Coordinates of C-alpha atoms in Angstrom, one line a residue:
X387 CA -20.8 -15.7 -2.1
X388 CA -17.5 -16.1 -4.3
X389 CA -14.4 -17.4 -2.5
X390 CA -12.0 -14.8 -0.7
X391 CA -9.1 -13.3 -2.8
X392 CA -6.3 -14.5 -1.6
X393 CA -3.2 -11.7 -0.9
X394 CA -0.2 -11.3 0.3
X395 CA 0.2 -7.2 1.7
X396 CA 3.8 -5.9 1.3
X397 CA 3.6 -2.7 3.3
X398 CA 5.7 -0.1 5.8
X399 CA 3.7 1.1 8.6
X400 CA 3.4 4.4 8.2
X401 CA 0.0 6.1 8.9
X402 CA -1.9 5.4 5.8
X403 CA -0.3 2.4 5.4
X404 CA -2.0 1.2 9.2
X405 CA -5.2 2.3 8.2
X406 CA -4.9 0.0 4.9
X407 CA -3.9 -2.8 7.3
X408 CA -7.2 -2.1 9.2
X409 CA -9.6 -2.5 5.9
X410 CA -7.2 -5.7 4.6
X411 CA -7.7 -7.6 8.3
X412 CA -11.3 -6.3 8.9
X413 CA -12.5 -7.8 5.5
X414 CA -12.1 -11.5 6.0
X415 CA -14.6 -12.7 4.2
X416 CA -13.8 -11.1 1.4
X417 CA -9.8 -11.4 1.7
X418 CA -8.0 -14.3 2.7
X419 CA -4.9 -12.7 3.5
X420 CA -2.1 -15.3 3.8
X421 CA 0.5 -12.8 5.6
X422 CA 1.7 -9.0 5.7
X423 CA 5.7 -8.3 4.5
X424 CA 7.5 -5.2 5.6
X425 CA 9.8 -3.1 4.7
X426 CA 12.1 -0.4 5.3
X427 CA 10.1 2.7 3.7
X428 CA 8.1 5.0 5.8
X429 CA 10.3 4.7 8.9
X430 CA 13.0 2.0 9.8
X431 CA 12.5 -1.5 9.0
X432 CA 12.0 -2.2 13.0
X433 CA 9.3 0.0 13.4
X434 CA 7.5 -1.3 10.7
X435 CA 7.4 -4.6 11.5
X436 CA 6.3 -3.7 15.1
X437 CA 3.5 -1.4 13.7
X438 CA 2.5 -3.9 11.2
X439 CA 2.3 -6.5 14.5
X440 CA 0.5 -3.2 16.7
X441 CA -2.4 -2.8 14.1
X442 CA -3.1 -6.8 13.9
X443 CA -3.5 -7.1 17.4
X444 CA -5.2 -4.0 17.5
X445 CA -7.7 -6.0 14.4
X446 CA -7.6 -8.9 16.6
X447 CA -6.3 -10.9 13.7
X448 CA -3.0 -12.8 15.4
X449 CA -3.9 -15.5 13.2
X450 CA -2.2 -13.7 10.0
X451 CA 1.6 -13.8 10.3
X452 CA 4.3 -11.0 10.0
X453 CA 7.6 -11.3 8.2
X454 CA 10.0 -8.7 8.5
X455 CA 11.6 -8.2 5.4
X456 CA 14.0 -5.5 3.4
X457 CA 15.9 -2.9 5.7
X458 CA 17.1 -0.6 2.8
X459 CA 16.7 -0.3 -0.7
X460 CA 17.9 -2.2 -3.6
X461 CA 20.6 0.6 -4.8
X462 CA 20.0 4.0 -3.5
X463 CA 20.1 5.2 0.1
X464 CA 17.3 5.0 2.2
X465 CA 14.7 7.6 2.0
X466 CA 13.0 8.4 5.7
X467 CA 9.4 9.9 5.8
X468 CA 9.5 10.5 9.5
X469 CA 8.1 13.8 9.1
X470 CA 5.1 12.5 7.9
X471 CA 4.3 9.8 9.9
X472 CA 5.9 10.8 13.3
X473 CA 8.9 9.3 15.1
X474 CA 7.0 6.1 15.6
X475 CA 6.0 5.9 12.1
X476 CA 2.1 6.0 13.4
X477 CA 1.6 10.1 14.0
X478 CA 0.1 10.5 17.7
X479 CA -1.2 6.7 18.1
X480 CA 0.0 5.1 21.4
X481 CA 2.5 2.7 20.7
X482 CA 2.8 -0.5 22.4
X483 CA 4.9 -3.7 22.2
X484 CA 2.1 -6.2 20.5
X485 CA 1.8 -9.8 22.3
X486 CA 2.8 -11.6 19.2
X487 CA 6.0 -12.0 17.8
X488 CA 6.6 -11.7 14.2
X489 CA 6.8 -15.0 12.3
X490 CA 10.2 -16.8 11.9
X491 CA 12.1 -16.3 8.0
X492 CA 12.9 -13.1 6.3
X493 CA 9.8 -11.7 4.1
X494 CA 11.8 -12.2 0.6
X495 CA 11.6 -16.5 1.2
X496 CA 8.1 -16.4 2.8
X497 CA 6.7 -14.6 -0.5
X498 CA 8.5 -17.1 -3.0
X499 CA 7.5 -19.7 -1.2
X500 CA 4.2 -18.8 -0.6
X501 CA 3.4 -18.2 -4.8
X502 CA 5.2 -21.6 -5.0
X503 CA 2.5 -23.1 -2.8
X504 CA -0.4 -21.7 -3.4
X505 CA -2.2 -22.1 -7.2
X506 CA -0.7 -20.4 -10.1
X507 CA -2.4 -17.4 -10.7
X508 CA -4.2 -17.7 -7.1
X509 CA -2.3 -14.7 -5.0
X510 CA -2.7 -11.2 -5.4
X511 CA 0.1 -9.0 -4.1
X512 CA -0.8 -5.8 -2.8
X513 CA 2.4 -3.2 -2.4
X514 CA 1.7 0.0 0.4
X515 CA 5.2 1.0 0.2
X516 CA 8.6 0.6 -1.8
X517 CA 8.7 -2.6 -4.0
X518 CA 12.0 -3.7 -2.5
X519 CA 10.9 -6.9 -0.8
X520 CA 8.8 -7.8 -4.1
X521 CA 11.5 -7.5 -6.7
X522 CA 14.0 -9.3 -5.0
X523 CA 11.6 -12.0 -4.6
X524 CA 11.4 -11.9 -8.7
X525 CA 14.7 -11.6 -8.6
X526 CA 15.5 -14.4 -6.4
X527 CA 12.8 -17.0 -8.0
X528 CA 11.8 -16.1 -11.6
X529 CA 9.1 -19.2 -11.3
X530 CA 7.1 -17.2 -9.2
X531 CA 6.3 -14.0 -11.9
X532 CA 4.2 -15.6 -14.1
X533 CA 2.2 -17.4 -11.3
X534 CA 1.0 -14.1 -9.6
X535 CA -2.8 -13.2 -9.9
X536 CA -1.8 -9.5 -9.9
X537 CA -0.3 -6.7 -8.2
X538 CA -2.1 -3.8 -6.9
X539 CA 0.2 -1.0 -5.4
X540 CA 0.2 2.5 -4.3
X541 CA 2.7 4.6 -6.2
X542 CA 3.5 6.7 -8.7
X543 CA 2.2 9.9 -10.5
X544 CA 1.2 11.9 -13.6
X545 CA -1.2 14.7 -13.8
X546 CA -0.9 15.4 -9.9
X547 CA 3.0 15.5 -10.1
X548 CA 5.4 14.1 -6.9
X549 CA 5.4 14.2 -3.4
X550 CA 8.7 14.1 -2.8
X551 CA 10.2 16.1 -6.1
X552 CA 8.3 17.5 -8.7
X553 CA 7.3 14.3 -10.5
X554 CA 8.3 11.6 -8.1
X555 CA 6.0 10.0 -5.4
X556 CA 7.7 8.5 -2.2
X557 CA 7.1 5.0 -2.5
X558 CA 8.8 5.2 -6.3
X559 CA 11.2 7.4 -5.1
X560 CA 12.1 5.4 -1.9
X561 CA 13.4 2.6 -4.3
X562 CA 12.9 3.2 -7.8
X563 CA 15.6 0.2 -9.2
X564 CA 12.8 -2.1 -7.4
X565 CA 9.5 -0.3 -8.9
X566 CA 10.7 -0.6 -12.1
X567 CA 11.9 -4.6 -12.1
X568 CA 8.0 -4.7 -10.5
X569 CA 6.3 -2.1 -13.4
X570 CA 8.8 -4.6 -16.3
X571 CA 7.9 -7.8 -15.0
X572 CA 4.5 -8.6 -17.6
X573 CA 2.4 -9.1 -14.5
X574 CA -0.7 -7.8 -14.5
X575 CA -0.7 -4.3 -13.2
X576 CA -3.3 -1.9 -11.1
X577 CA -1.5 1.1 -9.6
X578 CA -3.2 3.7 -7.4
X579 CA -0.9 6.8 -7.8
X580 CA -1.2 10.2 -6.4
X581 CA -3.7 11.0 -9.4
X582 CA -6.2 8.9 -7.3
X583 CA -5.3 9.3 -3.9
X584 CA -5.0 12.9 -3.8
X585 CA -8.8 12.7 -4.8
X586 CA -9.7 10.7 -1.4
X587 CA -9.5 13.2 1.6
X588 CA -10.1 12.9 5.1
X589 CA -12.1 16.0 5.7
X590 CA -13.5 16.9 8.9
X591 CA -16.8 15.3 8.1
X592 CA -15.7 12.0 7.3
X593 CA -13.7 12.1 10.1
X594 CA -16.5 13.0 12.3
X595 CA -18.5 10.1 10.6
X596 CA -15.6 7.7 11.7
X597 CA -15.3 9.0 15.0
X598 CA -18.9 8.3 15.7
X599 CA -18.3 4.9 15.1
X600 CA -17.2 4.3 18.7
X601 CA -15.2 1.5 18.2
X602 CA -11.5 1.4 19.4
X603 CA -10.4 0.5 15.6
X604 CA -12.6 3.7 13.9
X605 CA -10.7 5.6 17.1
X606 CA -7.4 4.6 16.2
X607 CA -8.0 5.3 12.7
X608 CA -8.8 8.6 13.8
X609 CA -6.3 9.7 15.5
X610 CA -4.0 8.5 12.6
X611 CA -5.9 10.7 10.3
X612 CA -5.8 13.7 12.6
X613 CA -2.1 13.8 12.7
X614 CA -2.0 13.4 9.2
X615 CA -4.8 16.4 8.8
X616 CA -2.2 18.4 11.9
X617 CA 0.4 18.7 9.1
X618 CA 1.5 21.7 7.4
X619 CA 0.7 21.1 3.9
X620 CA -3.2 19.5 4.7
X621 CA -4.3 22.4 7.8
X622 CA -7.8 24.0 7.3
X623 CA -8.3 25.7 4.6
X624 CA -7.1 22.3 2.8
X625 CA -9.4 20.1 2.7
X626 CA -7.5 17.1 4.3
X627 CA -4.8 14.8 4.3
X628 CA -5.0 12.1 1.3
X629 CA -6.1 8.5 2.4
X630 CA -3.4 6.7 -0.2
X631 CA -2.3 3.2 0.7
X632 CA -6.1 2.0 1.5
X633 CA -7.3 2.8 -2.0
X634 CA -5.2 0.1 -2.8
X635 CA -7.6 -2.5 -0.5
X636 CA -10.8 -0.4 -0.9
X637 CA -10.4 -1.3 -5.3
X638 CA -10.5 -5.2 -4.1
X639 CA -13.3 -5.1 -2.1
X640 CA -14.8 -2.4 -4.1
X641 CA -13.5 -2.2 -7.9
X642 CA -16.6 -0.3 -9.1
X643 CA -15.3 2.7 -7.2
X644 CA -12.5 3.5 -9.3
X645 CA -11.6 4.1 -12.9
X646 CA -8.8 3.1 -14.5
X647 CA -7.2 3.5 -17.8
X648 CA -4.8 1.0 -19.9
X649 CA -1.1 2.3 -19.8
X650 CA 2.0 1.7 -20.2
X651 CA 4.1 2.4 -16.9
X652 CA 7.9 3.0 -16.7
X653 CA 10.2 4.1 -13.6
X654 CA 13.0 6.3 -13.7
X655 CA 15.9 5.0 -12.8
X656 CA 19.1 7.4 -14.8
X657 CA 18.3 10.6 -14.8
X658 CA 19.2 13.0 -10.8
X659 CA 16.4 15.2 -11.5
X660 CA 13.8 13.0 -12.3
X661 CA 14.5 10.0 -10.1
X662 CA 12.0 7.7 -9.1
X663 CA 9.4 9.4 -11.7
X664 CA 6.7 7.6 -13.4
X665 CA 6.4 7.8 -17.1
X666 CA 2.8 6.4 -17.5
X667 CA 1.3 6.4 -21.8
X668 CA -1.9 6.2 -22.0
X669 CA -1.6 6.0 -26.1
X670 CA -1.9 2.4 -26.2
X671 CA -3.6 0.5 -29.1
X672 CA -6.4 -1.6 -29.3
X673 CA -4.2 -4.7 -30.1
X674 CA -1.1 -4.1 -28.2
X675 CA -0.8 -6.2 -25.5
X676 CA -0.6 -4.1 -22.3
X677 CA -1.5 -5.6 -18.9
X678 CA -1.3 -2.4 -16.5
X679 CA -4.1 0.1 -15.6
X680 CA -3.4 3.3 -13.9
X681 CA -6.3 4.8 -11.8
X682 CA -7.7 8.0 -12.6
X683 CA -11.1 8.4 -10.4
X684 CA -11.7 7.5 -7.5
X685 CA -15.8 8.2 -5.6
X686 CA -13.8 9.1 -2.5
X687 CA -17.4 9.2 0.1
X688 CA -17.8 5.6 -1.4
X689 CA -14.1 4.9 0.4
X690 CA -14.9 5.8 3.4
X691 CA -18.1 4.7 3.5
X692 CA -16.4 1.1 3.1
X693 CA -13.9 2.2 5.8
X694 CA -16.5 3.0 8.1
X695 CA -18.4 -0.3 7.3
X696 CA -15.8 -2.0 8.3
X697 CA -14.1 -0.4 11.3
X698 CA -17.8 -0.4 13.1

């Protein structure tokens, strides 16, 4: 068996983004997962880093620290998905304070010095929700760019169109001056945008599948995907709520799962109307050096037939 990937995951708990924590913590021996950063995004930035803390106790993986990090974004306002995720930030899960603390420093330090530490070319970084926390790292130490393995985030879209406008996804849109220092940095790129995700639904029988599981981590994974499924735009007839932010974890255990395409990826950042868009050219030629892939299929049974592997 090949060594475990080691990651740092930059997230803001959120429903999705819990059930993405779930796969990252219940794949040890695949992922060595040196800590989880949060960040303002999906709710406030202290809900986050108490959900982040909820779900690894909930894993039973204390041993994985939690920084706090960002509280707003790097320019604009910030940009609230309450109504999405519920005024906890984890839909209709019973919240509780979690036994262990979050680790001491601010998120922004404990990623520098982390890349710092560890091997060039050694960490991947995996981003669940706006980049903020990840471009001020660049920002803060340059050194580290060029010694990241690769990045691997949810965000963005083309053919589906936005989320939150017409062409901008929420995790863009939430901070786009930070996507697009993260998209123009040179590392290597793999983003999951809504053109994937929105392929991967929870339908009723995959739910069904996960609730027969039995196990208290495939229960709370249910009941976060059953308040995403009680929302307005994903009700029956649709055929259920998108699983993003795991896809993200699901192409690092499973790459074969998903197809991706060479592009050139650039954030909005000028323009009112099309804020937080992302403009992503698939033209490239066979010599130009381009070192981002967008995702364009995903086998979505195969998902959550690792997601049930691993929450059983």
């Amino acid at each position: 068996m090949s060594a475990p990937q080691s990651l740092i995951l930059d997230c803001d708990p959120g429903v999705d983004d819990a059930v993405a924590l779930m796969l990252a913590f219940r794949s040890p021996r695949e992922l060595r997962l040196l800590g989880v950063t949060t960040v303002s995004g999906n709710v406030g930035p202290s809900l986050t880093a108490r959900n982040a803390r909820l779900i690894r106790e909930l894993a039973s993986r204390e041993d994985v620290p939690v920084h706090a990090g960002c509280e707003r974004p790097l320019v604009r306002p910030p940009v609230d998905a309450g109504h999405f995720h519920g005024a906890t930030g984890l839909g209709s899960l019973p919240v509780f304070e979690p036994r262990a603390p979050l680790a001491r420093g601010h998120a922004v330090p404990f990623i520098v010095e982390t890349l710092l530490r560890e091997p060039a070319g050694s960490v991947t970084l995996v981003i669940t929700g706006p980049m903020t926390n990840i471009a001020l790292a660049m920002r803060v130490e340059p050194a580290i760019v060029p010694r990241i393995a690769r990045i691997v985030f949810m965000g963005g879209a083309r053919s589906a169109g936005g989320n939150v406008t017409a062409s901008a996804e929420y995790n863009i849109y939430a901070d786009p001056h930070a996507a697009r220092i993260v998209c123009e940095s040179g590392c290597p790129l793999i983003a999951i945008g809504l053109d994937a995700t929105h392929q991967v639904r929870a339908t009723p029988r995959r739910i069904a599948a996960l609730r027969a599981l039995g196990t208290p981590l495939a229960a709370a994974a249910v009941s976060l995907l059953e308040f995403s499924n009680s929302l307005e735009p994903y009700r029956a007839p649709e055929p259920g709520a998108p699983l993003h932010d795991p896809c993200t974890i699901a192409w690092l255990l499973r790459p074969q799962l998903f197809e991706l395409a060479r592009a050139r990826i650039g954030v909005e950042t000028d323009a009112t109307l099309t804020l937080g868009a992302t403009a992503v050219e698939f033209r490239v030629a066979a010599g130009e050096s381009v070192r981002s892939q967008w995702a364009t299929q995903v086998d979505a049974d195969g998902v959550f037939a690792l997601l049930a592997e691993r929450l059983s």
